[in-house]
Amino acid sequence: MNSRFRCVLCTVESDSHLWNLVYLHKLLEEYGACVRNLGTCTPIGAVTRALREDRPDLLVVSSVNGHGFHGARVLLSALRSDGLAVPCVVGGKLTTAVSDDDRVRRDLLAAGYLDVFTGDDAIDRFRVLLDFGIAQGFSSWHAEPAVATPWDGEQITTPEVR
């Protein structure tokens, strides 16, 4: 089977959920991707190895345990430290409070994620990214700016990850 693009799919180290990975794996294949699914509780070392070995067009990070925000930051920091510059997207239930979604999205976009998919329209927006990436290349994608609500004047601060 000819693939339209190569993709590594993973979750964060703290997330043991599998259903989201199975769903995304099938969705990505539907779009013609050759998917390497690294499974649950993905160690950062496994992600960096897969990126070096496969040289994918896209890294998809999914988390549904409500703690993905921190894990996504740790993962991206490690990838950047190792000099790996693959387009990365993240989505799912990244915090335990939906009210934090906009702030988390702003923070993860600022950290270097190509896009962040949360909320009821996450899969629809992810499909738009896939269509665009197949046609024009994932690196060319420009995410919609994150919403900055007036009552949300403070930035989320997290300790520096090493």
XYZ file of N, CA, C and O in Angstrom:
648
model
N 0.835 -1.182 0.000
C 0.000 0.000 0.000
C 0.880 1.245 0.000
O 1.805 1.370 0.780
N 0.592 2.155 -0.897
C 1.314 3.419 -0.925
C 0.722 4.343 0.115
O -0.485 4.474 0.230
N 1.594 4.987 0.866
C 1.100 5.921 1.872
C 1.311 7.341 1.380
O 2.230 7.627 0.622
N 0.437 8.220 1.842
C 0.521 9.621 1.462
C 1.466 10.378 2.378
O 2.048 11.373 1.988
N 1.603 9.889 3.624
C 2.533 10.504 4.566
C 2.840 9.512 5.678
O 2.130 8.548 5.889
N 3.948 9.766 6.376
C 4.370 8.922 7.492
C 4.061 9.646 8.794
O 4.291 10.855 8.914
N 3.585 8.885 9.752
C 3.150 9.486 11.012
C 3.565 8.602 12.185
O 3.444 7.374 12.119
N 4.063 9.229 13.239
C 4.276 8.534 14.513
C 3.166 9.006 15.438
O 2.876 10.197 15.531
N 2.532 8.051 16.097
C 1.412 8.307 17.006
C 1.808 7.832 18.393
O 2.316 6.717 18.550
N 1.593 8.678 19.389
C 1.952 8.297 20.752
C 1.047 9.015 21.743
O 0.200 9.821 21.372
N 1.261 8.700 22.989
C 0.631 9.424 24.081
C 1.734 9.856 25.036
O 2.916 9.636 24.763
N 1.370 10.472 26.124
C 2.373 10.901 27.109
C 2.639 9.752 28.080
O 1.865 8.805 28.171
N 3.733 9.866 28.808
C 4.158 8.764 29.678
C 3.126 8.393 30.738
O 3.053 7.243 31.148
N 2.309 9.350 31.156
C 1.364 9.083 32.244
C 0.013 8.541 31.774
O -0.849 8.265 32.591
N -0.182 8.399 30.468
C -1.509 8.051 29.950
C -1.566 6.597 29.486
O -0.912 6.222 28.524
N -2.388 5.800 30.165
C -2.503 4.376 29.836
C -3.716 4.054 28.975
O -4.029 2.889 28.752
N -4.396 5.067 28.476
C -5.585 4.832 27.648
C -5.185 4.405 26.241
O -4.282 4.975 25.647
N -5.903 3.434 25.712
C -5.598 2.875 24.399
C -6.630 3.259 23.341
O -6.300 3.405 22.168
N -7.873 3.443 23.746
C -8.945 3.649 22.766
C -8.684 4.846 21.868
O -8.971 4.818 20.673
N -8.127 5.936 22.419
C -7.847 7.115 21.611
C -6.791 6.830 20.552
O -6.879 7.309 19.419
N -5.799 6.019 20.909
C -4.747 5.680 19.952
C -5.282 4.795 18.831
O -4.910 4.964 17.671
N -6.149 3.861 19.181
C -6.750 2.991 18.164
C -7.598 3.831 17.200
O -7.498 3.700 15.981
N -8.416 4.709 17.758
C -9.257 5.569 16.927
C -8.404 6.431 15.986
O -8.655 6.487 14.770
N -7.394 7.108 16.538
C -6.557 7.975 15.712
C -5.748 7.187 14.689
O -5.551 7.647 13.559
N -5.295 6.007 15.069
C -4.562 5.158 14.134
C -5.433 4.870 12.910
O -4.989 5.026 11.762
N -6.668 4.463 13.152
C -7.593 4.156 12.054
C -7.913 5.405 11.236
O -7.984 5.355 10.007
N -8.119 6.531 11.916
C -8.407 7.783 11.213
C -7.235 8.177 10.317
O -7.417 8.544 9.146
N -6.019 8.097 10.846
C -4.840 8.445 10.067
C -4.678 7.517 8.861
O -4.342 7.976 7.762
N -4.925 6.236 9.052
C -4.862 5.299 7.925
C -5.917 5.632 6.876
O -5.666 5.509 5.674
N -7.080 6.059 7.329
C -8.145 6.471 6.412
C -7.666 7.612 5.510
O -8.085 7.726 4.359
N -6.788 8.441 6.029
C -6.229 9.548 5.262
C -4.980 9.150 4.479
O -4.328 9.994 3.885
N -4.635 7.877 4.513
C -3.508 7.389 3.731
C -2.177 7.380 4.440
O -1.134 7.218 3.801
N -2.177 7.529 5.748
C -0.919 7.565 6.489
C -0.364 6.164 6.727
O -1.118 5.209 6.914
N 0.940 6.078 6.740
C 1.643 4.919 7.259
C 1.927 5.270 8.719
O 2.692 6.190 8.997
N 1.260 4.579 9.637
C 1.277 4.954 11.050
C 2.149 4.006 11.864
O 1.999 2.790 11.769
N 3.017 4.568 12.652
C 3.738 3.802 13.671
C 3.134 4.216 15.008
O 3.350 5.330 15.479
N 2.374 3.324 15.606
C 1.672 3.580 16.864
C 2.539 3.063 18.003
O 2.770 1.853 18.100
N 2.994 3.948 18.854
C 3.918 3.574 19.932
C 3.215 3.103 21.201
O 3.871 2.742 22.163
N 1.883 3.124 21.213
C 1.141 2.571 22.333
C 1.027 3.499 23.531
O 1.387 4.668 23.477
N 0.526 2.939 24.598
C 0.223 3.708 25.806
C 1.469 3.968 26.641
O 2.489 3.289 26.494
N 1.353 4.948 27.532
C 2.450 5.307 28.448
C 3.777 5.377 27.695
O 4.784 4.808 28.110
N 3.775 6.096 26.578
C 4.921 6.099 25.676
C 6.130 6.774 26.319
O 6.085 7.962 26.631
N 7.222 6.040 26.510
C 8.439 6.667 27.031
C 9.002 7.667 26.024
O 8.946 7.437 24.806
N 9.548 8.746 26.510
C 10.113 9.765 25.625
C 11.198 9.168 24.741
O 11.279 9.479 23.550
N 12.003 8.277 25.280
C 13.055 7.633 24.484
C 12.501 6.857 23.302
O 13.113 6.826 22.229
N 11.346 6.238 23.477
C 10.723 5.505 22.366
C 10.278 6.465 21.266
O 10.376 6.153 20.075
N 9.808 7.638 21.667
C 9.380 8.636 20.675
C 10.595 9.152 19.907
O 10.576 9.206 18.672
N 11.652 9.511 20.608
C 12.831 10.044 19.917
C 13.439 8.994 18.984
O 13.838 9.325 17.864
N 13.472 7.735 19.412
C 13.980 6.669 18.545
C 13.124 6.535 17.290
O 13.641 6.431 16.175
N 11.806 6.523 17.466
C 10.904 6.379 16.318
C 11.057 7.545 15.348
O 11.028 7.359 14.126
N 11.231 8.748 15.872
C 11.393 9.906 14.989
C 12.695 9.817 14.204
O 12.732 10.154 13.013
N 13.744 9.358 14.859
C 15.024 9.200 14.155
C 14.951 8.080 13.116
O 15.481 8.214 12.018
N 14.335 6.975 13.474
C 14.263 5.817 12.571
C 13.321 6.057 11.395
O 13.636 5.706 10.265
N 12.151 6.616 11.650
C 11.111 6.707 10.625
C 11.101 8.026 9.861
O 10.538 8.095 8.775
N 11.668 9.070 10.457
C 11.650 10.401 9.842
C 10.247 10.745 9.332
O 10.033 10.977 8.153
N 9.273 10.776 10.250
C 7.886 10.978 9.829
C 7.606 12.415 9.399
O 8.368 13.337 9.708
N 6.494 12.565 8.719
C 6.022 13.890 8.314
C 5.280 14.572 9.452
O 5.122 15.797 9.437
N 4.815 13.772 10.419
C 3.983 14.315 11.496
C 4.079 13.436 12.728
O 4.061 12.205 12.618
N 4.163 14.073 13.892
C 4.033 13.392 15.175
C 2.693 13.796 15.763
O 2.408 14.993 15.903
N 1.877 12.806 16.108
C 0.573 13.057 16.725
C 0.638 12.542 18.158
O 0.896 11.357 18.391
N 0.403 13.448 19.113
C 0.405 13.110 20.534
C -1.031 13.224 21.030
O -1.664 14.261 20.869
N -1.533 12.155 21.620
C -2.908 12.144 22.121
C -2.905 11.784 23.597
O -2.182 10.881 24.016
N -3.721 12.479 24.364
C -3.846 12.163 25.778
C -5.273 12.421 26.220
O -5.856 13.446 25.866
N -5.823 11.503 26.979
C -7.202 11.666 27.449
C -7.332 11.509 28.959
O -8.432 11.437 29.476
N -6.207 11.503 29.661
C -6.281 11.295 31.113
C -6.387 12.593 31.912
O -6.455 12.567 33.133
N -6.380 13.737 31.236
C -6.479 15.009 31.942
C -5.156 15.563 32.424
O -5.109 16.633 33.025
N -4.065 14.871 32.138
C -2.745 15.327 32.576
C -1.779 15.472 31.407
O -0.574 15.588 31.595
N -2.305 15.482 30.200
C -1.480 15.537 28.998
C -0.747 16.845 28.789
O 0.283 16.879 28.121
N -1.265 17.931 29.348
C -0.617 19.229 29.175
C 0.839 19.174 29.619
O 1.752 19.524 28.871
N 1.065 18.729 30.834
C 2.431 18.652 31.354
C 3.267 17.672 30.532
O 4.395 17.988 30.126
N 2.724 16.499 30.276
C 3.462 15.493 29.508
C 3.806 15.966 28.110
O 4.886 15.668 27.585
N 2.902 16.720 27.491
C 3.155 17.248 26.147
C 4.299 18.254 26.162
O 5.134 18.282 25.250
N 4.347 19.077 27.204
C 5.455 20.039 27.324
C 6.780 19.310 27.536
O 7.788 19.662 26.933
N 6.772 18.311 28.407
C 7.992 17.546 28.674
C 8.475 16.876 27.389
O 9.672 16.928 27.060
N 7.560 16.265 26.652
C 7.920 15.573 25.415
C 8.508 16.540 24.394
O 9.580 16.287 23.832
N 7.842 17.648 24.147
C 8.336 18.597 23.152
C 9.689 19.167 23.553
O 10.574 19.322 22.712
N 9.868 19.449 24.824
C 11.152 19.946 25.315
C 12.259 18.931 25.043
O 13.356 19.296 24.595
N 11.977 17.665 25.286
C 12.975 16.615 25.042
C 13.297 16.493 23.551
O 14.464 16.334 23.174
N 12.282 16.589 22.716
C 12.513 16.497 21.269
C 13.386 17.650 20.791
O 14.314 17.454 20.007
N 13.084 18.843 21.267
C 13.864 20.017 20.861
C 15.301 19.915 21.388
O 16.243 20.279 20.684
N 15.464 19.400 22.597
C 16.815 19.219 23.160
C 17.636 18.254 22.324
O 18.845 18.394 22.214
N 16.951 17.258 21.750
C 17.630 16.267 20.916
C 17.759 16.711 19.466
O 18.202 15.942 18.616
N 17.327 17.932 19.156
C 17.457 18.450 17.802
C 16.459 17.880 16.810
O 16.684 17.929 15.606
N 15.348 17.339 17.300
C 14.330 16.754 16.426
C 13.265 17.803 16.134
O 12.607 18.305 17.041
N 13.102 18.131 14.861
C 12.215 19.225 14.484
C 11.067 18.768 13.582
O 10.775 19.394 12.580
N 10.443 17.682 13.922
C 9.292 17.187 13.157
C 8.049 17.979 13.555
O 7.911 18.364 14.717
N 7.136 18.263 12.607
C 5.882 18.912 12.983
C 5.126 18.045 14.004
O 4.924 16.852 13.788
N 4.728 18.655 15.114
C 4.061 17.941 16.210
C 2.707 18.571 16.498
O 2.615 19.793 16.607
N 1.690 17.730 16.646
C 0.380 18.191 17.096
C -0.004 17.393 18.327
O 0.464 16.272 18.531
N -0.859 17.985 19.136
C -1.298 17.327 20.364
C -2.785 17.585 20.534
O -3.297 18.622 20.103
N -3.456 16.628 21.154
C -4.879 16.843 21.398
C -5.447 15.849 22.368
O -4.772 14.922 22.814
N -6.719 16.075 22.702
C -7.437 15.211 23.621
C -7.906 15.994 24.831
O -8.203 17.179 24.760
N -7.927 15.311 25.951
C -8.285 15.938 27.229
C -6.972 16.204 27.954
O -6.429 15.343 28.634
N -6.470 17.418 27.774
C -5.124 17.746 28.234
C -5.077 18.262 29.660
O -4.001 18.348 30.252
N -6.226 18.644 30.209
C -6.306 19.088 31.601
C -7.568 18.498 32.209
O -8.412 17.937 31.508
N -7.713 18.665 33.495
C -8.915 18.163 34.153
C -10.045 19.181 34.134
O -11.157 18.868 34.543
N -9.778 20.394 33.652
C -10.805 21.441 33.611
C -10.918 21.996 32.197
O -9.950 22.563 31.679
N -12.060 21.839 31.573
C -12.290 22.362 30.232
C -12.036 23.874 30.187
O -11.593 24.408 29.173
N -12.276 24.551 31.288
C -12.065 25.999 31.330
C -10.600 26.382 31.112
O -10.299 27.535 30.810
N -9.682 25.434 31.233
C -8.260 25.709 31.007
C -7.834 25.503 29.550
O -6.691 25.799 29.192
N -8.723 24.986 28.711
C -8.347 24.622 27.341
C -7.701 25.762 26.563
O -6.698 25.555 25.879
N -8.263 26.968 26.635
C -7.708 28.087 25.857
C -6.306 28.451 26.327
O -5.411 28.679 25.515
N -6.100 28.497 27.624
C -4.766 28.822 28.153
C -3.757 27.733 27.803
O -2.616 28.025 27.427
N -4.180 26.485 27.921
C -3.298 25.373 27.595
C -2.939 25.410 26.111
O -1.780 25.211 25.728
N -3.930 25.685 25.280
C -3.679 25.772 23.834
C -2.665 26.872 23.539
O -1.717 26.670 22.770
N -2.845 28.042 24.127
C -1.896 29.150 23.926
C -0.492 28.736 24.337
O 0.479 28.988 23.618
N -0.387 28.099 25.485
C 0.923 27.710 26.002
C 1.598 26.678 25.103
O 2.789 26.796 24.793
N 0.856 25.674 24.677
C 1.453 24.618 23.847
C 1.791 25.128 22.445
O 2.796 24.706 21.860
N 0.989 26.024 21.901
C 1.346 26.641 20.620
C 2.622 27.464 20.767
O 3.524 27.382 19.932
N 2.705 28.225 21.843
C 3.896 29.036 22.089
C 5.132 28.159 22.305
O 6.246 28.535 21.931
N 4.932 26.977 22.882
C 6.047 26.058 23.123
C 6.565 25.437 21.825
O 7.698 24.974 21.768
N 5.717 25.423 20.781
C 6.183 24.903 19.500
C 5.322 23.845 18.850
O 5.674 23.342 17.784
N 4.193 23.495 19.470
C 3.297 22.551 18.795
C 2.688 23.238 17.581
O 2.343 24.423 17.629
N 2.549 22.506 16.500
C 1.977 23.018 15.261
C 0.509 23.374 15.455
O 0.032 24.380 14.945
N -0.205 22.548 16.235
C -1.579 22.852 16.606
C -1.953 22.006 17.809
O -1.285 21.024 18.128
N -3.029 22.434 18.471
C -3.520 21.787 19.685
C -5.016 21.587 19.507
O -5.740 22.537 19.217
N -5.471 20.339 19.674
C -6.858 19.985 19.402
C -7.564 19.540 20.678
O -7.270 18.468 21.206
N -8.460 20.391 21.160
C -9.271 20.071 22.328
C -10.704 20.473 22.034
O -10.968 21.211 21.082
N -11.617 20.004 22.847
C -13.011 20.421 22.720
C -13.809 19.589 21.735
O -13.297 18.643 21.117
N -15.063 19.964 21.601
C -16.006 19.199 20.792
C -15.649 19.150 19.311
O -16.026 18.209 18.619
N -14.942 20.158 18.816
C -14.613 20.191 17.387
C -13.186 19.717 17.098
O -12.682 19.903 15.992
N -12.546 19.075 18.054
C -11.141 18.679 17.906
C -10.910 17.783 16.687
O -9.989 18.020 15.903
N -11.727 16.764 16.518
C -11.526 15.835 15.396
C -11.819 16.526 14.074
O -11.072 16.339 13.095
N -12.843 17.351 14.014
C -13.129 18.084 12.774
C -11.953 18.981 12.392
O -11.545 19.035 11.225
N -11.388 19.677 13.371
C -10.237 20.544 13.094
C -8.998 19.730 12.733
O -8.202 20.125 11.877
N -8.841 18.559 13.357
C -7.718 17.682 13.031
C -7.831 17.194 11.587
O -6.837 17.133 10.855
N -9.032 16.874 11.148
C -9.255 16.463 9.756
C -8.867 17.580 8.781
O -8.296 17.313 7.722
N -9.171 18.813 9.132
C -8.787 19.954 8.282
C -7.257 20.013 8.186
O -6.704 20.217 7.097
N -6.577 19.828 9.306
C -5.108 19.795 9.290
C -4.605 18.682 8.375
O -3.683 18.892 7.584
N -5.192 17.500 8.477
C -4.749 16.382 7.646
C -4.924 16.698 6.163
O -4.011 16.458 5.358
N -6.079 17.224 5.793
C -6.309 17.594 4.388
C -5.266 18.604 3.917
O -4.686 18.470 2.838
N -5.033 19.619 4.734
C -4.057 20.650 4.395
C -2.658 20.046 4.291
O -1.923 20.313 3.335
N -2.269 19.258 5.290
C -0.923 18.688 5.326
C -0.642 17.788 4.141
O 0.466 17.803 3.590
N -1.621 17.014 3.730
C -1.456 16.137 2.569
C -1.256 16.985 1.311
O -0.419 16.672 0.465
N -2.009 18.058 1.191
C -1.947 18.895 -0.006
C -0.724 19.807 -0.043
O -0.109 19.992 -1.093
N -0.355 20.381 1.116
C 0.664 21.427 1.110
C 1.840 21.183 2.041
O 2.763 21.993 2.092
N 1.782 20.116 2.800
C 2.855 19.824 3.751
C 2.494 20.316 5.141
O 1.983 21.434 5.289
N 2.720 19.482 6.133
C 2.328 19.822 7.497
C 3.079 21.035 8.032
O 2.527 21.825 8.789
N 4.318 21.194 7.627
C 5.114 22.328 8.125
C 4.551 23.675 7.700
O 4.858 24.692 8.307
N 3.729 23.680 6.657
C 3.149 24.936 6.156
C 1.900 25.361 6.922
O 1.369 26.437 6.685
N 1.406 24.505 7.812
C 0.174 24.785 8.557
C 0.376 25.948 9.524
O 1.419 26.069 10.170
N -0.632 26.793 9.604
C -0.640 27.878 10.587
C -1.903 27.739 11.418
O -3.015 27.903 10.895
N -1.740 27.438 12.681
C -2.878 27.252 13.582
C -3.616 28.565 13.776
O -3.014 29.640 13.765
N -4.911 28.448 13.985
C -5.696 29.618 14.373
C -5.144 30.104 15.713
O -4.796 29.298 16.575
N -5.086 31.414 15.906
C -4.586 31.913 17.197
C -5.464 31.412 18.347
O -6.672 31.255 18.198
N -4.834 31.160 19.454
C -5.564 30.721 20.646
C -6.386 31.879 21.192
O -5.954 33.034 21.136
N -7.540 31.566 21.697
C -8.430 32.574 22.274
C -7.812 33.104 23.560
O -7.326 32.342 24.392
N -7.832 34.407 23.687
C -7.379 35.046 24.933
C -8.595 35.708 25.569
O -9.041 36.755 25.118
N -9.132 35.073 26.573
C -10.315 35.619 27.235
C -9.913 36.748 28.173
O -8.839 36.720 28.777
N -10.768 37.759 28.318
C -10.429 38.917 29.150
C -10.142 38.555 30.607
O -9.337 39.209 31.257
N -10.794 37.540 31.109
C -10.606 37.161 32.518
C -9.422 36.229 32.705
O -9.143 35.774 33.793
N -8.722 35.972 31.634
C -7.642 35.004 31.652
C -6.302 35.706 31.464
O -5.508 35.325 30.635
N -6.064 36.731 32.256
C -4.872 37.541 32.089
C -3.584 36.894 32.525
O -2.505 37.345 32.182
N -3.658 35.819 33.258
C -2.430 35.208 33.744
C -2.014 34.048 32.854
O -2.831 33.340 32.302
N -0.731 33.897 32.704
C -0.178 32.796 31.946
C -0.088 31.560 32.843
O 0.148 31.674 34.034
N -0.218 30.399 32.227
C 0.042 29.171 32.961
C 1.561 29.061 33.070
O 2.273 29.208 32.090
N 2.036 28.847 34.253
C 3.473 28.677 34.426
C 3.739 27.267 34.879
O 3.049 26.721 35.717
N 4.743 26.712 34.254
C 5.165 25.371 34.638
C 6.668 25.416 34.842
O 7.365 26.223 34.223
N 7.158 24.572 35.707
C 8.602 24.584 35.931
C 9.321 24.188 34.637
O 8.786 23.459 33.820
N 10.527 24.705 34.483
C 11.314 24.337 33.318
C 11.549 22.839 33.337
O 11.852 22.250 34.366
N 11.398 22.245 32.191
C 11.544 20.803 32.059
C 12.925 20.502 31.526
O 13.380 21.129 30.582
N 13.571 19.572 32.141
C 14.925 19.193 31.683
C 14.963 17.740 31.330
O 14.306 16.933 31.766
